[in-house]
CSV table of C-alpha atoms in Angstrom, one decimal:
chain,number,residue,atom,x,y,z
A,1,MET,CA,0.0,0.0,0.1
A,2,SER,CA,1.5,3.3,-1.0
A,3,PRO,CA,2.1,5.9,1.7
A,4,LEU,CA,-0.5,8.3,0.3
A,5,ARG,CA,-3.2,5.7,0.4
A,6,ARG,CA,-2.2,4.7,4.0
A,7,THR,CA,-2.5,8.5,5.1
A,8,GLY,CA,-5.8,8.6,3.5
A,9,ARG,CA,-7.1,5.6,5.5
A,10,VAL,CA,-5.9,6.9,8.7
A,11,GLY,CA,-7.6,10.2,8.0
A,12,VAL,CA,-10.8,8.4,7.3
A,13,ALA,CA,-10.3,6.4,10.5
A,14,VAL,CA,-9.6,9.5,12.5
A,15,GLY,CA,-12.5,11.4,11.1
A,16,SER,CA,-14.9,8.6,11.7
A,17,THR,CA,-13.6,8.2,15.2
A,18,VAL,CA,-14.2,12.0,16.0
A,19,ALA,CA,-17.6,11.6,14.5
A,20,LEU,CA,-18.6,8.7,16.7
A,21,GLY,CA,-17.1,10.6,19.7
A,22,CYS,CA,-19.4,13.6,19.0
A,23,LEU,CA,-22.4,11.3,18.5
A,24,ALA,CA,-21.8,9.7,21.9
A,25,LEU,CA,-21.5,13.2,23.4
A,26,THR,CA,-24.6,14.2,21.8
A,27,VAL,CA,-26.6,11.4,23.3
A,28,ASP,CA,-25.3,12.2,26.7
A,29,ASN,CA,-26.2,15.8,26.3
A,30,LEU,CA,-29.6,15.1,25.2
A,31,ARG,CA,-30.0,13.3,28.5
A,32,ARG,CA,-28.8,16.3,30.5
A,33,LEU,CA,-30.3,19.2,28.6
A,34,ARG,CA,-32.5,21.2,30.8
A,35,THR,CA,-36.2,21.8,29.7
A,36,PRO,CA,-38.1,24.7,31.3
A,37,VAL,CA,-41.5,23.8,32.3
A,38,ALA,CA,-44.3,26.3,33.5
A,39,PRO,CA,-45.2,25.6,37.0
A,40,ALA,CA,-48.6,24.3,37.8
A,41,ALA,CA,-51.2,26.9,38.7
A,42,GLY,CA,-50.7,28.4,42.1
A,43,ALA,CA,-47.2,27.0,42.4
A,44,GLY,CA,-45.5,30.3,41.6
A,45,PRO,CA,-43.4,32.3,44.2
A,46,GLU,CA,-45.1,33.7,47.3
A,47,THR,CA,-43.5,37.1,46.7
A,48,PRO,CA,-43.1,37.6,43.0
A,49,GLU,CA,-40.1,39.4,41.9
A,50,PRO,CA,-40.0,42.1,39.1
A,51,LEU,CA,-39.4,41.0,35.6
A,52,THR,CA,-38.1,43.2,32.9
A,53,VAL,CA,-37.7,42.3,29.3
A,54,VAL,CA,-35.4,44.4,27.1
A,55,LEU,CA,-36.0,44.6,23.4
A,56,PRO,CA,-33.1,46.2,21.4
A,57,VAL,CA,-34.2,47.0,17.9
A,58,ARG,CA,-32.7,48.6,14.8
A,59,ASP,CA,-34.6,48.8,11.6
A,60,GLU,CA,-37.2,46.3,13.0
A,61,ALA,CA,-40.4,48.0,11.9
A,62,GLY,CA,-41.7,44.8,10.2
A,63,ASP,CA,-41.0,42.5,13.2
A,64,LEU,CA,-41.4,44.7,16.3
A,65,ARG,CA,-45.1,44.5,16.7
A,66,ALA,CA,-45.3,40.8,16.5
A,67,CYS,CA,-42.5,40.2,18.8
A,68,ALA,CA,-43.6,42.8,21.4
A,69,THR,CA,-47.3,41.2,21.3
A,70,SER,CA,-45.7,37.9,22.1
A,71,VAL,CA,-43.5,39.2,24.8
A,72,LEU,CA,-46.5,41.1,26.5
A,73,ALA,CA,-48.6,38.0,26.3
A,74,ALA,CA,-45.8,36.0,28.0
A,75,LEU,CA,-45.7,38.8,30.5
A,76,ASP,CA,-49.4,38.4,31.3
A,77,GLY,CA,-48.6,35.1,33.1
A,78,TRP,CA,-46.2,36.7,35.4
A,79,PRO,CA,-47.8,37.5,39.0
A,80,GLY,CA,-45.3,40.3,39.8
A,81,ARG,CA,-44.4,43.6,38.4
A,82,THR,CA,-43.5,43.6,34.7
A,83,ARG,CA,-41.9,45.9,32.1
A,84,LEU,CA,-41.1,45.7,28.4
A,85,VAL,CA,-38.3,48.1,27.6
A,86,VAL,CA,-37.9,48.8,23.9
A,87,VAL,CA,-34.6,50.5,22.9
A,88,ASP,CA,-34.6,52.0,19.5
A,89,ASP,CA,-31.1,51.8,18.3
A,90,ARG,CA,-31.1,54.8,15.9
A,91,SER,CA,-33.3,53.1,13.5
A,92,THR,CA,-33.9,54.5,9.9
A,93,ASP,CA,-37.3,53.2,9.4
A,94,ARG,CA,-40.6,53.3,11.4
A,95,THR,CA,-39.2,51.4,14.2
A,96,LEU,CA,-39.4,54.2,16.9
A,97,ALA,CA,-43.0,55.1,15.6
A,98,VAL,CA,-44.1,51.5,16.1
A,99,ALA,CA,-42.6,51.3,19.5
A,100,ALA,CA,-44.4,54.7,20.4
A,101,GLU,CA,-47.7,53.1,19.4
A,102,LEU,CA,-47.1,50.1,21.4
A,103,ALA,CA,-46.4,52.2,24.6
A,104,GLU,CA,-49.6,54.1,23.9
A,105,GLU,CA,-51.5,50.7,23.8
A,106,ASP,CA,-50.0,49.1,26.8
A,107,PRO,CA,-48.6,51.0,29.9
A,108,ARG,CA,-46.1,48.2,30.5
A,109,VAL,CA,-44.2,49.2,27.4
A,110,VAL,CA,-41.3,51.7,28.0
A,111,VAL,CA,-39.7,53.1,24.9
A,112,ARG,CA,-36.1,54.5,25.0
A,113,ALA,CA,-34.6,56.4,21.9
A,114,GLY,CA,-31.1,55.1,22.0
A,115,ALA,CA,-28.2,57.5,22.0
A,116,PRO,CA,-25.4,57.5,19.6
A,117,THR,CA,-22.9,54.5,20.0
A,118,PRO,CA,-20.1,55.9,21.9
A,119,ARG,CA,-16.3,55.0,21.1
A,120,GLY,CA,-15.4,51.7,22.4
A,121,TRP,CA,-18.8,50.1,22.0
A,122,LEU,CA,-20.4,48.0,19.5
A,123,GLY,CA,-24.2,48.8,18.6
A,124,LYS,CA,-26.0,45.8,20.2
A,125,PRO,CA,-24.3,45.8,23.6
A,126,TRP,CA,-24.8,49.5,23.7
A,127,ALA,CA,-28.5,49.1,23.0
A,128,CYS,CA,-28.9,46.4,25.7
A,129,HIS,CA,-26.9,48.5,28.1
A,130,GLN,CA,-29.2,51.3,27.8
A,131,GLY,CA,-32.2,49.1,28.2
A,132,ALA,CA,-30.9,47.7,31.5
A,133,GLN,CA,-29.2,51.0,32.8
A,134,ALA,CA,-32.3,51.9,34.9
A,135,ILE,CA,-33.0,48.6,36.2
A,136,ASP,CA,-32.1,47.9,40.0
A,137,THR,CA,-30.5,44.7,41.1
A,138,GLU,CA,-33.7,43.1,42.1
A,139,GLY,CA,-35.6,40.5,40.0
A,140,VAL,CA,-34.8,39.0,36.5
A,141,LEU,CA,-33.8,40.5,33.3
A,142,VAL,CA,-34.7,39.0,29.9
A,143,PHE,CA,-33.0,40.1,26.5
A,144,VAL,CA,-34.8,39.1,23.5
A,145,ASP,CA,-34.5,39.8,19.8
A,146,ALA,CA,-37.0,41.1,17.5
A,147,ASP,CA,-37.2,38.0,15.2
A,148,VAL,CA,-38.2,35.8,18.2
A,149,ARG,CA,-41.8,34.8,18.9
A,150,LEU,CA,-42.5,33.8,22.6
A,151,ALA,CA,-45.0,31.2,23.6
A,152,PRO,CA,-47.5,32.4,26.3
A,153,ASP,CA,-45.7,30.3,29.2
A,154,ALA,CA,-42.0,31.2,27.9
A,155,LEU,CA,-41.1,33.7,30.6
A,156,VAL,CA,-42.9,31.8,33.6
A,157,ALA,CA,-41.2,28.6,32.6
A,158,SER,CA,-37.8,30.3,31.8
A,159,VAL,CA,-37.6,32.1,35.1
A,160,GLY,CA,-38.9,29.0,37.1
A,161,LEU,CA,-36.0,27.1,35.9
A,162,LEU,CA,-33.5,29.9,36.5
A,163,ARG,CA,-34.6,29.9,40.1
A,164,SER,CA,-35.0,26.0,40.6
A,165,SER,CA,-31.7,25.1,39.1
A,166,GLY,CA,-29.7,27.7,41.1
A,167,LEU,CA,-28.1,29.1,37.8
A,168,ASP,CA,-27.5,32.9,37.2
A,169,LEU,CA,-28.2,32.8,33.5
A,170,VAL,CA,-30.2,30.4,31.2
A,171,SER,CA,-30.4,30.7,27.6
A,172,PRO,CA,-33.5,28.8,26.3
A,173,TYR,CA,-32.5,28.1,22.7
A,174,PRO,CA,-35.5,29.0,20.4
A,175,ARG,CA,-36.6,26.6,17.6
A,176,GLN,CA,-34.9,27.8,14.5
A,177,ARG,CA,-37.4,28.2,11.7
A,178,ALA,CA,-35.7,27.6,8.3
A,179,HIS,CA,-37.2,27.8,4.8
A,180,GLY,CA,-35.5,27.2,1.5
A,181,ALA,CA,-32.3,25.4,0.7
A,182,ALA,CA,-29.6,27.8,2.3
A,183,GLU,CA,-31.5,28.2,5.6
A,184,ARG,CA,-32.1,24.5,5.9
A,185,LEU,CA,-28.5,23.7,5.3
A,186,VAL,CA,-27.1,26.2,7.8
A,187,GLN,CA,-29.6,26.9,10.6
A,188,PRO,CA,-29.7,23.5,12.2
A,189,LEU,CA,-26.1,23.7,12.8
A,190,LEU,CA,-26.7,26.3,15.6
A,191,GLN,CA,-28.1,23.8,18.1
A,192,TRP,CA,-26.2,20.9,16.6
A,193,SER,CA,-22.8,22.6,17.1
A,194,TRP,CA,-23.0,22.8,20.9
A,195,MET,CA,-25.2,19.8,21.4
A,196,SER,CA,-22.3,17.7,19.7
A,197,THR,CA,-19.2,19.4,21.0
A,198,LEU,CA,-19.9,20.9,24.5
A,199,PRO,CA,-20.3,18.7,27.6
A,200,LEU,CA,-23.4,20.5,29.1
A,201,GLY,CA,-23.0,19.2,32.6
A,202,LEU,CA,-19.5,20.3,33.0
A,203,ALA,CA,-20.2,23.6,31.1
A,204,GLU,CA,-22.6,24.7,33.7
A,205,ARG,CA,-20.2,24.2,36.6
A,206,SER,CA,-16.9,25.1,34.9
A,207,PRO,CA,-15.6,28.7,35.1
A,208,ARG,CA,-13.6,28.0,31.9
A,209,PRO,CA,-14.5,30.4,29.1
A,210,SER,CA,-14.2,27.9,26.5
A,211,LEU,CA,-17.0,26.0,27.9
A,212,SER,CA,-19.5,28.6,27.4
A,213,ALA,CA,-22.6,28.5,25.0
A,214,ALA,CA,-25.6,31.1,24.9
A,215,ASN,CA,-27.9,32.5,22.3
A,216,GLY,CA,-28.7,36.4,22.6
A,217,GLN,CA,-32.0,35.5,20.9
A,218,LEU,CA,-33.3,34.8,24.4
A,219,LEU,CA,-31.3,35.3,27.5
A,220,VAL,CA,-32.7,35.1,31.1
A,221,VAL,CA,-30.4,36.4,33.9
A,222,ASP,CA,-30.5,37.1,37.5
A,223,ALA,CA,-30.5,40.9,37.8
A,224,LEU,CA,-27.9,41.1,40.6
A,225,ALA,CA,-25.7,38.7,38.8
A,226,TYR,CA,-25.9,40.8,35.6
A,227,HIS,CA,-24.9,43.8,37.5
A,228,ASP,CA,-22.1,42.1,39.5
A,229,ALA,CA,-20.5,41.0,36.1
A,230,GLY,CA,-20.6,44.3,34.8
A,231,GLY,CA,-23.5,43.9,32.4
A,232,HIS,CA,-23.3,44.7,28.9
A,233,ALA,CA,-20.5,47.2,29.7
A,234,ALA,CA,-18.3,44.4,30.3
A,235,VAL,CA,-18.8,43.0,26.8
A,236,ARG,CA,-19.0,46.3,25.0
A,237,THR,CA,-16.6,45.3,22.2
A,238,ALA,CA,-17.8,41.7,21.6
A,239,VAL,CA,-19.7,40.7,18.4
A,240,LEU,CA,-20.9,37.6,20.1
A,241,GLU,CA,-22.1,39.6,23.0
A,242,ASP,CA,-24.3,36.7,24.3
A,243,ILE,CA,-21.5,34.3,24.9
A,244,ALA,CA,-19.2,37.0,26.2
A,245,LEU,CA,-21.8,37.8,28.8
A,246,LEU,CA,-21.9,34.3,30.0
A,247,ARG,CA,-18.0,34.4,30.3
A,248,ALA,CA,-18.2,37.7,32.2
A,249,LEU,CA,-20.7,36.0,34.6
A,250,LYS,CA,-18.3,33.0,35.1
A,251,ALA,CA,-15.4,35.4,35.8
A,252,VAL,CA,-17.2,36.6,39.0
A,253,GLY,CA,-18.1,33.2,40.1
A,254,ARG,CA,-21.6,32.9,38.6
A,255,ARG,CA,-23.1,30.1,36.4
A,256,GLY,CA,-25.1,29.5,33.5
A,257,GLY,CA,-25.7,27.9,30.1
A,258,VAL,CA,-28.0,26.8,27.3
A,259,VAL,CA,-31.3,25.1,27.9
A,260,ASP,CA,-34.0,23.6,25.5
A,261,GLY,CA,-36.1,26.4,24.6
A,262,SER,CA,-37.8,24.8,21.4
A,263,ASP,CA,-41.3,24.8,23.1
A,264,LEU,CA,-40.9,28.2,24.4
A,265,ALA,CA,-39.7,30.4,21.4
A,266,THR,CA,-39.3,30.5,17.7
A,267,CYS,CA,-36.8,32.5,15.5
A,268,ARG,CA,-36.3,32.8,11.8
A,269,MET,CA,-32.8,34.7,11.9
A,270,TYR,CA,-32.3,35.2,8.2
A,271,ALA,CA,-34.7,35.0,5.2
A,272,GLY,CA,-32.9,33.7,2.3
A,273,TRP,CA,-29.3,33.3,1.2
A,274,PRO,CA,-28.1,37.1,1.0
A,275,ALA,CA,-29.4,37.8,4.5
A,276,LEU,CA,-28.0,34.5,5.8
A,277,ARG,CA,-24.5,35.3,4.3
A,278,ALA,CA,-24.5,38.8,5.5
A,279,GLY,CA,-25.5,37.8,9.0
A,280,TYR,CA,-23.0,35.0,9.4
A,281,ARG,CA,-20.3,37.0,7.7
A,282,LYS,CA,-20.4,39.8,10.5
A,283,SER,CA,-19.7,37.3,13.2
A,284,LEU,CA,-18.4,34.0,12.4
A,285,TRP,CA,-14.8,35.3,12.4
A,286,ALA,CA,-15.3,35.8,16.2
A,287,ALA,CA,-16.9,32.3,16.8
A,288,PHE,CA,-13.5,30.5,17.1
A,289,GLY,CA,-11.4,33.1,19.0
A,290,SER,CA,-8.9,33.8,16.1
A,291,PRO,CA,-8.2,33.0,12.4
A,292,ALA,CA,-5.8,30.1,13.7
A,293,GLY,CA,-8.8,28.9,15.9
A,294,ALA,CA,-11.3,29.1,13.1
A,295,ALA,CA,-8.8,27.0,10.8
A,296,GLY,CA,-8.2,24.4,13.5
A,297,ALA,CA,-11.9,24.0,14.2
A,298,LEU,CA,-13.0,23.9,10.5
A,299,ALA,CA,-10.2,21.4,9.8
A,300,LEU,CA,-11.5,18.9,12.4
A,301,LEU,CA,-15.0,19.5,11.2
A,302,LEU,CA,-14.0,18.7,7.6
A,303,LEU,CA,-12.0,15.6,8.9
A,304,ALA,CA,-15.0,14.3,10.8
A,305,TYR,CA,-17.9,15.1,8.5
A,306,VAL,CA,-16.7,15.5,4.9
A,307,VAL,CA,-13.8,13.1,4.6
A,308,PRO,CA,-15.7,9.9,5.9
A,309,PRO,CA,-18.5,10.5,3.3
A,310,LEU,CA,-16.2,11.0,0.5
A,311,ALA,CA,-14.5,7.8,1.4
A,312,ALA,CA,-17.7,6.1,1.6
A,313,LEU,CA,-18.6,7.0,-1.8
A,314,ARG,CA,-15.6,4.9,-2.8
A,315,GLY,CA,-16.6,2.0,-0.9
A,316,SER,CA,-15.1,2.6,2.7
A,317,ARG,CA,-17.1,0.9,5.3
A,318,VAL,CA,-15.2,3.1,8.0
A,319,GLY,CA,-16.1,6.1,6.0
A,320,LEU,CA,-19.8,5.0,5.8
A,321,LEU,CA,-19.9,4.4,9.7
A,322,GLY,CA,-18.4,8.1,10.2
A,323,TYR,CA,-21.0,9.5,7.8
A,324,ALA,CA,-23.8,7.7,9.6
A,325,ALA,CA,-22.7,9.0,12.8
A,326,GLY,CA,-22.8,12.6,11.6
A,327,VAL,CA,-26.3,11.9,10.3
A,328,VAL,CA,-27.7,10.2,13.3
A,329,SER,CA,-26.3,13.1,15.6
A,330,ARG,CA,-28.0,15.8,13.4
A,331,VAL,CA,-31.3,13.6,13.4
A,332,LEU,CA,-31.2,13.3,17.4
A,333,VAL,CA,-30.9,17.0,17.8
A,334,ALA,CA,-33.4,17.9,15.2
A,335,ARG,CA,-36.2,15.7,16.9
A,336,ARG,CA,-35.2,17.1,20.3
A,337,THR,CA,-35.4,20.9,19.0
A,338,ARG,CA,-38.3,20.4,16.7
A,339,GLY,CA,-36.3,20.8,13.5
A,340,ARG,CA,-36.4,18.9,10.4
A,341,ALA,CA,-34.6,15.5,10.7
A,342,LEU,CA,-34.9,13.9,7.4
A,343,PRO,CA,-34.0,14.4,4.6
A,344,ASP,CA,-32.0,17.5,5.7
A,345,ALA,CA,-29.6,15.5,7.9
A,346,LEU,CA,-28.5,13.4,5.0
A,347,ALA,CA,-27.0,16.7,3.5
A,348,HIS,CA,-24.9,17.1,6.7
A,349,PRO,CA,-21.4,16.9,4.7
A,350,VAL,CA,-22.8,19.8,2.5
A,351,SER,CA,-24.0,21.8,5.6
A,352,VAL,CA,-20.4,21.7,7.1
A,353,LEU,CA,-18.9,22.8,3.7
A,354,VAL,CA,-21.1,25.6,3.6
A,355,LEU,CA,-20.4,26.7,7.2
A,356,ALA,CA,-16.6,26.4,6.1
A,357,GLY,CA,-17.2,28.6,3.3
A,358,LEU,CA,-19.1,31.3,5.5
A,359,THR,CA,-16.4,31.2,8.1
A,360,ALA,CA,-13.7,31.9,5.5
A,361,ASP,CA,-15.7,34.5,3.9
A,362,SER,CA,-16.1,36.3,7.4
A,363,VAL,CA,-12.4,36.1,8.2
A,364,VAL,CA,-11.4,37.6,5.0
A,365,GLY,CA,-14.0,40.2,5.2
A,366,ARG,CA,-12.8,41.0,8.9
A,367,ARG,CA,-9.1,41.3,7.6
A,368,ARG,CA,-10.2,43.6,4.9
A,369,GLY,CA,-12.3,45.8,7.3
A,370,ASP,CA,-15.4,45.7,5.2
A,371,LEU,CA,-17.8,43.7,7.6
A,372,ARG,CA,-21.1,45.8,7.9
A,373,TRP,CA,-24.5,45.1,9.5
A,374,ARG,CA,-27.7,47.1,9.4
A,375,GLY,CA,-25.7,49.8,7.6
A,376,ARG,CA,-22.8,50.3,10.3
A,377,PRO,CA,-19.5,48.7,10.3
A,378,VAL,CA,-18.8,45.7,12.5
A,379,GLU,CA,-15.9,47.4,14.1
A,380,VAL,CA,-15.4,49.3,17.5
A,381,GLU,CA,-14.8,53.0,17.1
A,382,ARG,CA,-11.7,54.0,19.2
């Protein structure tokens, strides 16, 4: 056997072993994954704490009313004092006007016209900071994105889990709605990525920054813990401010992590390929810490989920086993998170290739300094 062929076989064997290991971790995580459940009637806290939802928006006139309506319906189930703080982040459309209409219709809605983003801040952390600024250290803070729709019991169930678990932050991962080929290829990787690589039990307890996963689409955090960690001021330069916020909490001895929010919320992040590419282009460069980290992580993904199926096409049984491990892992996660299992999971190697291309595009854009989102550069002004 030639050295090249021997190396190829070793690569297929290593890749398939990694895929099988990630499948085993997926199975274990599915067993450990926390699921918020609304308490029975009359089983809530004797002294209800205040609950504040912060909704940062920029050019979200088309989504704001539907999102806010779902939030207000979820706040109806909370027995204590509630507020929905809408922060308009210098929108160029009718977002601020829609927010004002909502405030006229419901006294729980507070509208803040955001100030210009100061030097040393990115836009979303600044908007979240403004929304949380006037909130004291009592109760619970919830951050939600405008493309999220909450179920009526979403907040009661999420806060119930936050308190019963003893955690300081929970991130109920919404069910990701995906339509069209591009979305169906990429969006399922959101939940699958942390479910197959992050040991959830250890991640909740460990202070290690690398063992952190969160989703800014829906974040539920103890107000005192949030302020102790420095709030969004502590993550003012972070493109992925959700993960950075959890890391800031861990740095001051707090704990938190992702939970299953597929029955509590839905989200369609991007509609179609152009929006999807622009959305991931702005942030994927930061997902792996550095260009070298991105290269290493993608090399491992390609080795585990692209090399084995290519070998399987040439008759490799080991490669077929590795391909099957990737597909089964995707199917298990999709079924738990109410996503599409089949036939979408069969295209898992293509999904990984698209992710690799999006990441490379993001890294190159970062180096060129031409990343933009919602009309603004994705760059901290210093």
